[in-house]
Structure formats: C-alpha cells, structure tokens
Amino acid sequence: MSYYESVFIARPDITAAQVESLTESLKQIIVENGGAPANDEYWGLKSLAYKIKKNRKGHYTMIKLEAPPAAIKELERNMRLNEDILRFLTIKVDSLEEEPSVMIRNKGPREDRVPQDNQSAEPDNNAYSKEYTGDTSSEENFSNTGVDE
Amino acid sequence: MKNRRPFFRRQKSCPFSGPNAPKIDYKDVKLLQRFVSERGKIVPRRITAVSSKKQRELARAIKRARNLALMPFVLD
C-alpha cells in the first residue's frame, strides 16, 4: 500500500455540506477497496485560475489516504463519473503529512482579519483608503473540517 | 584576475538548498508564484538560480498547480 493525496474540485453551486457528504462517500469507496483514508481537508470555495466547465469557482477538498492501486483506480473512476466533480488530481507521496497543508496554514491567520464592520458611518472617507490586502480567495470563511479521525 | 573577467557574476545559490529552504509543494501557490513570469510562464533557472534538480521538481509542482486551477496556464 502506498500513500496518496487526492485533491478534487467540486462544482461551486453545491453547498459545503454536500461537499462534505461527497467526501464521505469517496472515503467509503476507498475503505471498500481496502484502503485507509487518513484525514481530509476542506480548503473552501476558491476561485479558479481559469474557467473549468464554465465555472469560475470551486470547492477544493484534499483527502490523504493509504491505499492499494486498485482502490485508487476505483476512486478515480468514481470521480470521473461524478458530475459534481470538476477536476481531480491524485498523486503519490512518500509519507502523509500530519500537520495541515499550506492551504490551511495560510488561511489560518487571515480568519481574524476578514470580519471587519465598517458599517458605523464615519464622517471622513478614511475607511475607503485602506488597501484591500487579501487575494482572491479570502472572501469565504474557511474552517478545517477534516480532523475527525 | 579582474582584467580577465570584467563581467564576473557572483555565484548565486539555489533558493531551495540549505538548512531552512522551503519545500516545493504544488499546494504552496504563494511560493510557486515567485518562479513564474507575469504571463504565467515558468522562469528559466539561469535567472532564478534554482539547481537543476530543484528546477525539475519546481516545474512539476507548477504544472500540478496549473492542472488544479491554482495557477493559470496563461495570463494576459
């Protein structure tokens, strides 16, 4: 059995909860084929660098797993069939990282910066002179939901 | 010595070697972004001074990131 990381992009018009259940069903497939999913990371609704099937955004999820080749084949076959999945990438890794990946780590410190209420009307226009620091992927509230194992 | 090589260039060291070098990972878009041009092309290693082994690794990571729409194939 070898270690893999499988990232898939789900359609933007499904909800985060649906992505969660989709992840669970994929993990179920892995288990049925003799693999062992380690943990999964939901990176959130991120904007794509280019359009995929006319979508500008997508839900990114990564599953870390240990599985025999047959399970990977079955997993990829199912991801190909699933209409909700825009794209996927499964790569073999030497070992599974225990700590969350850079995607989560970069999101972490940003979370407390996002909620800013400038609703209290100020007489001066200084509130608008402030630069928008976040890149395109900062508009969603990210949370690492994949620590259940 | 100086006369022989008037355009001597200082030996640059690879940004991915050394004790606290960053790990090349297709997920680390912020890191990879530094090694692509404004148009999204991979910058040759004669400019970035990445070692050839690491350049191969870097190119692989950038291509993976492109496939996942984390990075663009073209920017214009």
PDB file of C-alpha atoms in Angstrom:
ATOM      1  CA  MET A   1       0.000   0.000   0.000  1.00  0.00           C
ATOM      2  CA  SER A   2       1.261   3.441  -0.781  1.00  0.00           C
ATOM      3  CA  TYR A   3       0.349   6.900   0.354  1.00  0.00           C
ATOM      4  CA  TYR A   4      -1.594   9.288  -1.801  1.00  0.00           C
ATOM      5  CA  GLU A   5      -3.017  12.761  -1.741  1.00  0.00           C
ATOM      6  CA  SER A   6      -6.171  13.239  -3.709  1.00  0.00           C
ATOM      7  CA  VAL A   7      -7.463  16.722  -4.399  1.00  0.00           C
ATOM      8  CA  PHE A   8     -10.752  17.287  -6.113  1.00  0.00           C
ATOM      9  CA  ILE A   9     -12.670  20.371  -7.162  1.00  0.00           C
ATOM     10  CA  ALA A  10     -16.423  20.256  -6.767  1.00  0.00           C
ATOM     11  CA  ARG A  11     -18.960  22.439  -8.531  1.00  0.00           C
ATOM     12  CA  PRO A  12     -19.471  25.826  -6.855  1.00  0.00           C
ATOM     13  CA  ASP A  13     -23.277  25.621  -6.767  1.00  0.00           C
ATOM     14  CA  ILE A  14     -23.388  22.774  -4.277  1.00  0.00           C
ATOM     15  CA  THR A  15     -23.197  23.567  -0.596  1.00  0.00           C
ATOM     16  CA  ALA A  16     -20.291  22.924   1.733  1.00  0.00           C
ATOM     17  CA  ALA A  17     -22.387  20.270   3.478  1.00  0.00           C
ATOM     18  CA  GLN A  18     -22.889  18.470   0.188  1.00  0.00           C
ATOM     19  CA  VAL A  19     -19.156  18.589  -0.418  1.00  0.00           C
ATOM     20  CA  GLU A  20     -18.724  17.044   2.997  1.00  0.00           C
ATOM     21  CA  SER A  21     -21.040  14.151   2.162  1.00  0.00           C
ATOM     22  CA  LEU A  22     -19.329  13.756  -1.206  1.00  0.00           C
ATOM     23  CA  THR A  23     -16.005  13.461   0.597  1.00  0.00           C
ATOM     24  CA  GLU A  24     -17.520  10.875   2.909  1.00  0.00           C
ATOM     25  CA  SER A  25     -18.814   8.818   0.002  1.00  0.00           C
ATOM     26  CA  LEU A  26     -15.396   8.906  -1.658  1.00  0.00           C
ATOM     27  CA  LYS A  27     -13.792   7.786   1.566  1.00  0.00           C
ATOM     28  CA  GLN A  28     -16.348   4.993   1.697  1.00  0.00           C
ATOM     29  CA  ILE A  29     -15.179   3.843  -1.736  1.00  0.00           C
ATOM     30  CA  ILE A  30     -11.585   3.846  -0.533  1.00  0.00           C
ATOM     31  CA  VAL A  31     -12.472   1.758   2.500  1.00  0.00           C
ATOM     32  CA  GLU A  32     -14.486  -0.721   0.423  1.00  0.00           C
ATOM     33  CA  ASN A  33     -11.468  -1.309  -1.780  1.00  0.00           C
ATOM     34  CA  GLY A  34      -9.090  -1.974   1.055  1.00  0.00           C
ATOM     35  CA  GLY A  35      -7.661   1.484   1.524  1.00  0.00           C
ATOM     36  CA  ALA A  36      -7.407   3.647   4.599  1.00  0.00           C
ATOM     37  CA  PRO A  37      -8.269   7.342   4.323  1.00  0.00           C
ATOM     38  CA  ALA A  38      -6.247   9.305   6.872  1.00  0.00           C
ATOM     39  CA  ASN A  39      -7.792  12.741   7.041  1.00  0.00           C
ATOM     40  CA  ASP A  40      -9.309  15.263   4.729  1.00  0.00           C
ATOM     41  CA  GLU A  41      -9.019  18.997   4.354  1.00  0.00           C
ATOM     42  CA  TYR A  42     -11.652  21.311   3.023  1.00  0.00           C
ATOM     43  CA  TRP A  43      -9.872  24.285   1.503  1.00  0.00           C
ATOM     44  CA  GLY A  44     -13.081  26.161   0.876  1.00  0.00           C
ATOM     45  CA  LEU A  45     -14.686  27.771  -2.104  1.00  0.00           C
ATOM     46  CA  LYS A  46     -11.727  29.120  -4.027  1.00  0.00           C
ATOM     47  CA  SER A  47     -11.702  30.972  -7.284  1.00  0.00           C
ATOM     48  CA  LEU A  48     -10.161  29.052 -10.152  1.00  0.00           C
ATOM     49  CA  ALA A  49      -7.261  30.435 -12.147  1.00  0.00           C
ATOM     50  CA  TYR A  50      -9.200  29.698 -15.313  1.00  0.00           C
ATOM     51  CA  LYS A  51     -12.697  28.542 -16.111  1.00  0.00           C
ATOM     52  CA  ILE A  52     -13.448  24.838 -15.861  1.00  0.00           C
ATOM     53  CA  LYS A  53     -16.725  23.771 -17.456  1.00  0.00           C
ATOM     54  CA  LYS A  54     -17.840  27.409 -17.315  1.00  0.00           C
ATOM     55  CA  ASN A  55     -17.272  27.634 -13.571  1.00  0.00           C
ATOM     56  CA  ARG A  56     -15.166  30.366 -12.054  1.00  0.00           C
ATOM     57  CA  LYS A  57     -15.031  28.917  -8.568  1.00  0.00           C
ATOM     58  CA  GLY A  58     -14.874  25.534  -6.955  1.00  0.00           C
ATOM     59  CA  HIS A  59     -14.891  23.719  -3.641  1.00  0.00           C
ATOM     60  CA  TYR A  60     -11.442  22.273  -3.045  1.00  0.00           C
ATOM     61  CA  THR A  61     -11.026  19.193  -0.878  1.00  0.00           C
ATOM     62  CA  MET A  62      -7.979  17.082  -0.274  1.00  0.00           C
ATOM     63  CA  ILE A  63      -8.092  13.528   1.054  1.00  0.00           C
ATOM     64  CA  LYS A  64      -4.928  11.959   2.369  1.00  0.00           C
ATOM     65  CA  LEU A  65      -5.003   8.201   2.150  1.00  0.00           C
ATOM     66  CA  GLU A  66      -3.128   4.977   2.129  1.00  0.00           C
ATOM     67  CA  ALA A  67      -4.446   2.517  -0.403  1.00  0.00           C
ATOM     68  CA  PRO A  68      -3.623  -0.263  -2.847  1.00  0.00           C
ATOM     69  CA  PRO A  69      -3.580   0.631  -6.561  1.00  0.00           C
ATOM     70  CA  ALA A  70      -6.967  -0.978  -7.172  1.00  0.00           C
ATOM     71  CA  ALA A  71      -8.618   1.391  -4.720  1.00  0.00           C
ATOM     72  CA  ILE A  72      -7.075   4.413  -6.442  1.00  0.00           C
ATOM     73  CA  LYS A  73      -8.333   3.161  -9.769  1.00  0.00           C
ATOM     74  CA  GLU A  74     -11.833   2.746  -8.394  1.00  0.00           C
ATOM     75  CA  LEU A  75     -11.696   6.136  -6.667  1.00  0.00           C
ATOM     76  CA  GLU A  76     -10.632   7.904  -9.837  1.00  0.00           C
ATOM     77  CA  ARG A  77     -13.255   6.073 -11.872  1.00  0.00           C
ATOM     78  CA  ASN A  78     -15.933   7.299  -9.496  1.00  0.00           C
ATOM     79  CA  MET A  79     -14.592  10.832  -9.520  1.00  0.00           C
ATOM     80  CA  ARG A  80     -14.689  10.788 -13.301  1.00  0.00           C
ATOM     81  CA  LEU A  81     -18.322   9.676 -13.261  1.00  0.00           C
ATOM     82  CA  ASN A  82     -19.465  12.162 -10.671  1.00  0.00           C
ATOM     83  CA  GLU A  83     -20.913  15.247 -12.314  1.00  0.00           C
ATOM     84  CA  ASP A  84     -20.288  17.371  -9.259  1.00  0.00           C
ATOM     85  CA  ILE A  85     -16.539  16.932  -9.549  1.00  0.00           C
ATOM     86  CA  LEU A  86     -14.935  19.310 -11.997  1.00  0.00           C
ATOM     87  CA  ARG A  87     -11.413  18.029 -11.671  1.00  0.00           C
ATOM     88  CA  PHE A  88      -9.244  15.850  -9.504  1.00  0.00           C
ATOM     89  CA  LEU A  89      -5.587  15.077  -9.026  1.00  0.00           C
ATOM     90  CA  THR A  90      -4.257  12.090  -7.173  1.00  0.00           C
ATOM     91  CA  ILE A  91      -0.562  11.953  -6.504  1.00  0.00           C
ATOM     92  CA  LYS A  92       1.625   9.501  -4.702  1.00  0.00           C
ATOM     93  CA  VAL A  93       3.560  10.864  -1.761  1.00  0.00           C
ATOM     94  CA  ASP A  94       6.388   9.359   0.247  1.00  0.00           C
ATOM     95  CA  SER A  95       4.637   9.917   3.548  1.00  0.00           C
ATOM     96  CA  LEU A  96       1.489  11.537   4.808  1.00  0.00           C
ATOM     97  CA  GLU A  97       1.959  14.870   6.484  1.00  0.00           C
ATOM     98  CA  GLU A  98       0.324  15.006   9.847  1.00  0.00           C
ATOM     99  CA  GLU A  99       0.008  18.769  10.110  1.00  0.00           C
ATOM    100  CA  PRO A 100      -2.437  20.660   7.894  1.00  0.00           C
ATOM    101  CA  SER A 101      -1.128  21.661   4.474  1.00  0.00           C
ATOM    102  CA  VAL A 102      -0.102  25.150   3.406  1.00  0.00           C
ATOM    103  CA  MET A 103      -3.612  25.832   2.179  1.00  0.00           C
ATOM    104  CA  ILE A 104      -4.993  25.627   5.675  1.00  0.00           C
ATOM    105  CA  ARG A 105      -1.982  27.242   7.295  1.00  0.00           C
ATOM    106  CA  ASN A 106      -2.219  30.270   5.043  1.00  0.00           C
ATOM    107  CA  LYS A 107      -5.899  30.618   5.722  1.00  0.00           C
ATOM    108  CA  GLY A 108      -5.475  30.424   9.480  1.00  0.00           C
ATOM    109  CA  PRO A 109      -4.170  33.883  10.385  1.00  0.00           C
ATOM    110  CA  ARG A 110      -6.418  35.530   7.842  1.00  0.00           C
ATOM    111  CA  GLU A 111      -9.607  34.477   9.522  1.00  0.00           C
ATOM    112  CA  ASP A 112      -9.497  37.137  12.206  1.00  0.00           C
ATOM    113  CA  ARG A 113      -8.811  39.809   9.589  1.00  0.00           C
ATOM    114  CA  VAL A 114     -11.856  39.100   7.468  1.00  0.00           C
ATOM    115  CA  PRO A 115     -14.705  40.242   9.725  1.00  0.00           C
ATOM    116  CA  GLN A 116     -14.491  43.990   9.671  1.00  0.00           C
ATOM    117  CA  ASP A 117     -17.588  46.052  10.162  1.00  0.00           C
ATOM    118  CA  ASN A 118     -17.138  49.491   8.755  1.00  0.00           C
ATOM    119  CA  GLN A 119     -20.861  49.986   8.993  1.00  0.00           C
ATOM    120  CA  SER A 120     -20.603  52.696  11.641  1.00  0.00           C
ATOM    121  CA  ALA A 121     -20.703  55.720   9.417  1.00  0.00           C
ATOM    122  CA  GLU A 122     -17.611  57.848   9.801  1.00  0.00           C
ATOM    123  CA  PRO A 123     -17.601  61.398   8.584  1.00  0.00           C
ATOM    124  CA  ASP A 124     -14.244  61.072   6.844  1.00  0.00           C
ATOM    125  CA  ASN A 125     -13.576  58.762   3.944  1.00  0.00           C
ATOM    126  CA  ASN A 126     -10.580  57.112   5.527  1.00  0.00           C
ATOM    127  CA  ALA A 127     -12.366  53.805   5.676  1.00  0.00           C
ATOM    128  CA  TYR A 128     -12.072  53.517   1.920  1.00  0.00           C
ATOM    129  CA  SER A 129      -8.433  54.486   1.600  1.00  0.00           C
ATOM    130  CA  LYS A 130      -7.350  51.270   3.250  1.00  0.00           C
ATOM    131  CA  GLU A 131      -5.893  48.799   0.813  1.00  0.00           C
ATOM    132  CA  TYR A 132      -7.503  45.508   0.060  1.00  0.00           C
ATOM    133  CA  THR A 133      -4.815  43.121   1.163  1.00  0.00           C
ATOM    134  CA  GLY A 134      -6.385  39.724   0.681  1.00  0.00           C
ATOM    135  CA  ASP A 135      -6.047  37.878  -2.570  1.00  0.00           C
ATOM    136  CA  THR A 136      -8.973  36.456  -4.450  1.00  0.00           C
ATOM    137  CA  SER A 137      -9.510  33.551  -2.154  1.00  0.00           C
ATOM    138  CA  SER A 138     -10.185  35.398   1.073  1.00  0.00           C
ATOM    139  CA  GLU A 139     -13.886  36.038   0.823  1.00  0.00           C
ATOM    140  CA  GLU A 140     -15.028  32.777   2.321  1.00  0.00           C
ATOM    141  CA  ASN A 141     -14.877  31.701   5.880  1.00  0.00           C
ATOM    142  CA  PHE A 142     -12.612  28.689   5.913  1.00  0.00           C
ATOM    143  CA  SER A 143     -12.606  26.028   8.501  1.00  0.00           C
ATOM    144  CA  ASN A 144     -10.727  22.817   8.706  1.00  0.00           C
ATOM    145  CA  THR A 145     -13.467  20.271   8.989  1.00  0.00           C
ATOM    146  CA  GLY A 146     -11.340  17.239   8.395  1.00  0.00           C
ATOM    147  CA  VAL A 147      -9.964  16.351  11.781  1.00  0.00           C
ATOM    148  CA  ASP A 148     -12.458  13.665  12.601  1.00  0.00           C
ATOM    149  CA  GLU A 149     -10.138  10.696  12.595  1.00  0.00           C
TER     150      GLU A 149
ATOM    151  CA  MET B   1      42.275  38.390 -12.396  1.00  0.00           C
ATOM    152  CA  LYS B   2      39.965  41.369 -12.555  1.00  0.00           C
ATOM    153  CA  ASN B   3      41.050  42.186 -16.065  1.00  0.00           C
ATOM    154  CA  ARG B   4      40.352  38.734 -17.292  1.00  0.00           C
ATOM    155  CA  ARG B   5      36.771  38.655 -16.170  1.00  0.00           C
ATOM    156  CA  PRO B   6      35.325  42.118 -16.178  1.00  0.00           C
ATOM    157  CA  PHE B   7      31.762  40.859 -16.029  1.00  0.00           C
ATOM    158  CA  PHE B   8      32.261  38.498 -13.173  1.00  0.00           C
ATOM    159  CA  ARG B   9      28.973  37.457 -11.745  1.00  0.00           C
ATOM    160  CA  ARG B  10      28.645  36.482  -8.127  1.00  0.00           C
ATOM    161  CA  GLN B  11      27.818  32.831  -7.586  1.00  0.00           C
ATOM    162  CA  LYS B  12      24.150  32.717  -6.735  1.00  0.00           C
ATOM    163  CA  SER B  13      22.939  29.885  -4.563  1.00  0.00           C
ATOM    164  CA  CYS B  14      19.859  27.826  -5.110  1.00  0.00           C
ATOM    165  CA  PRO B  15      16.880  29.087  -3.102  1.00  0.00           C
ATOM    166  CA  PHE B  16      15.810  25.505  -2.399  1.00  0.00           C
ATOM    167  CA  SER B  17      19.048  24.234  -0.914  1.00  0.00           C
ATOM    168  CA  GLY B  18      20.414  24.980   2.500  1.00  0.00           C
ATOM    169  CA  PRO B  19      19.160  24.431   6.002  1.00  0.00           C
ATOM    170  CA  ASN B  20      15.818  26.241   6.038  1.00  0.00           C
ATOM    171  CA  ALA B  21      14.927  26.023   2.405  1.00  0.00           C
ATOM    172  CA  PRO B  22      11.231  25.869   1.546  1.00  0.00           C
ATOM    173  CA  LYS B  23       9.785  22.581   0.431  1.00  0.00           C
ATOM    174  CA  ILE B  24       8.480  22.531  -3.116  1.00  0.00           C
ATOM    175  CA  ASP B  25       4.813  21.651  -3.000  1.00  0.00           C
ATOM    176  CA  TYR B  26       2.120  22.105  -5.630  1.00  0.00           C
ATOM    177  CA  LYS B  27      -0.211  23.381  -2.918  1.00  0.00           C
ATOM    178  CA  ASP B  28       2.090  26.242  -1.947  1.00  0.00           C
ATOM    179  CA  VAL B  29       0.897  28.651  -4.602  1.00  0.00           C
ATOM    180  CA  LYS B  30       2.474  31.657  -2.957  1.00  0.00           C
ATOM    181  CA  LEU B  31       5.916  30.090  -3.231  1.00  0.00           C
ATOM    182  CA  LEU B  32       5.420  28.868  -6.790  1.00  0.00           C
ATOM    183  CA  GLN B  33       4.191  32.254  -7.902  1.00  0.00           C
ATOM    184  CA  ARG B  34       7.685  33.636  -7.425  1.00  0.00           C
ATOM    185  CA  PHE B  35       9.014  31.338 -10.131  1.00  0.00           C
ATOM    186  CA  VAL B  36       6.617  32.201 -12.914  1.00  0.00           C
ATOM    187  CA  SER B  37       6.669  35.258 -15.142  1.00  0.00           C
ATOM    188  CA  GLU B  38       3.932  37.845 -15.388  1.00  0.00           C
ATOM    189  CA  ARG B  39       2.403  35.823 -18.159  1.00  0.00           C
ATOM    190  CA  GLY B  40       2.428  32.710 -16.050  1.00  0.00           C
ATOM    191  CA  LYS B  41       5.407  31.054 -17.695  1.00  0.00           C
ATOM    192  CA  ILE B  42       7.992  29.174 -15.695  1.00  0.00           C
ATOM    193  CA  VAL B  43      11.091  31.350 -15.293  1.00  0.00           C
ATOM    194  CA  PRO B  44      14.310  29.713 -16.581  1.00  0.00           C
ATOM    195  CA  ARG B  45      16.741  28.668 -13.935  1.00  0.00           C
ATOM    196  CA  ARG B  46      19.533  30.820 -15.304  1.00  0.00           C
ATOM    197  CA  ILE B  47      17.542  33.732 -13.912  1.00  0.00           C
ATOM    198  CA  THR B  48      16.263  32.235 -10.685  1.00  0.00           C
ATOM    199  CA  ALA B  49      19.444  30.256  -9.867  1.00  0.00           C
ATOM    200  CA  VAL B  50      17.465  27.167  -8.908  1.00  0.00           C
ATOM    201  CA  SER B  51      19.535  23.989  -9.135  1.00  0.00           C
ATOM    202  CA  SER B  52      18.628  21.702 -11.978  1.00  0.00           C
ATOM    203  CA  LYS B  53      17.237  19.022  -9.708  1.00  0.00           C
ATOM    204  CA  LYS B  54      15.065  21.521  -7.888  1.00  0.00           C
ATOM    205  CA  GLN B  55      14.019  23.149 -11.152  1.00  0.00           C
ATOM    206  CA  ARG B  56      12.629  19.845 -12.337  1.00  0.00           C
ATOM    207  CA  GLU B  57      10.794  19.455  -9.060  1.00  0.00           C
ATOM    208  CA  LEU B  58       9.550  23.036  -9.283  1.00  0.00           C
ATOM    209  CA  ALA B  59       8.322  22.623 -12.851  1.00  0.00           C
ATOM    210  CA  ARG B  60       6.434  19.510 -11.810  1.00  0.00           C
ATOM    211  CA  ALA B  61       4.821  21.361  -8.905  1.00  0.00           C
ATOM    212  CA  ILE B  62       3.834  24.314 -11.080  1.00  0.00           C
ATOM    213  CA  LYS B  63       2.283  22.004 -13.647  1.00  0.00           C
ATOM    214  CA  ARG B  64       0.312  20.229 -10.962  1.00  0.00           C
ATOM    215  CA  ALA B  65      -0.913  23.533  -9.585  1.00  0.00           C
ATOM    216  CA  ARG B  66      -1.963  24.570 -13.095  1.00  0.00           C
ATOM    217  CA  ASN B  67      -3.913  21.400 -13.511  1.00  0.00           C
ATOM    218  CA  LEU B  68      -5.852  22.116 -10.342  1.00  0.00           C
ATOM    219  CA  ALA B  69      -6.544  25.699 -11.459  1.00  0.00           C
ATOM    220  CA  LEU B  70      -4.499  27.010  -8.572  1.00  0.00           C
ATOM    221  CA  MET B  71      -2.248  28.721 -11.088  1.00  0.00           C
ATOM    222  CA  PRO B  72      -3.005  29.910 -14.605  1.00  0.00           C
ATOM    223  CA  PHE B  73      -1.637  28.370 -17.781  1.00  0.00           C
ATOM    224  CA  VAL B  74      -1.648  31.775 -19.440  1.00  0.00           C
ATOM    225  CA  LEU B  75      -2.090  35.258 -18.109  1.00  0.00           C
ATOM    226  CA  ASP B  76      -2.605  38.204 -20.370  1.00  0.00           C
TER     227      ASP B  76
END
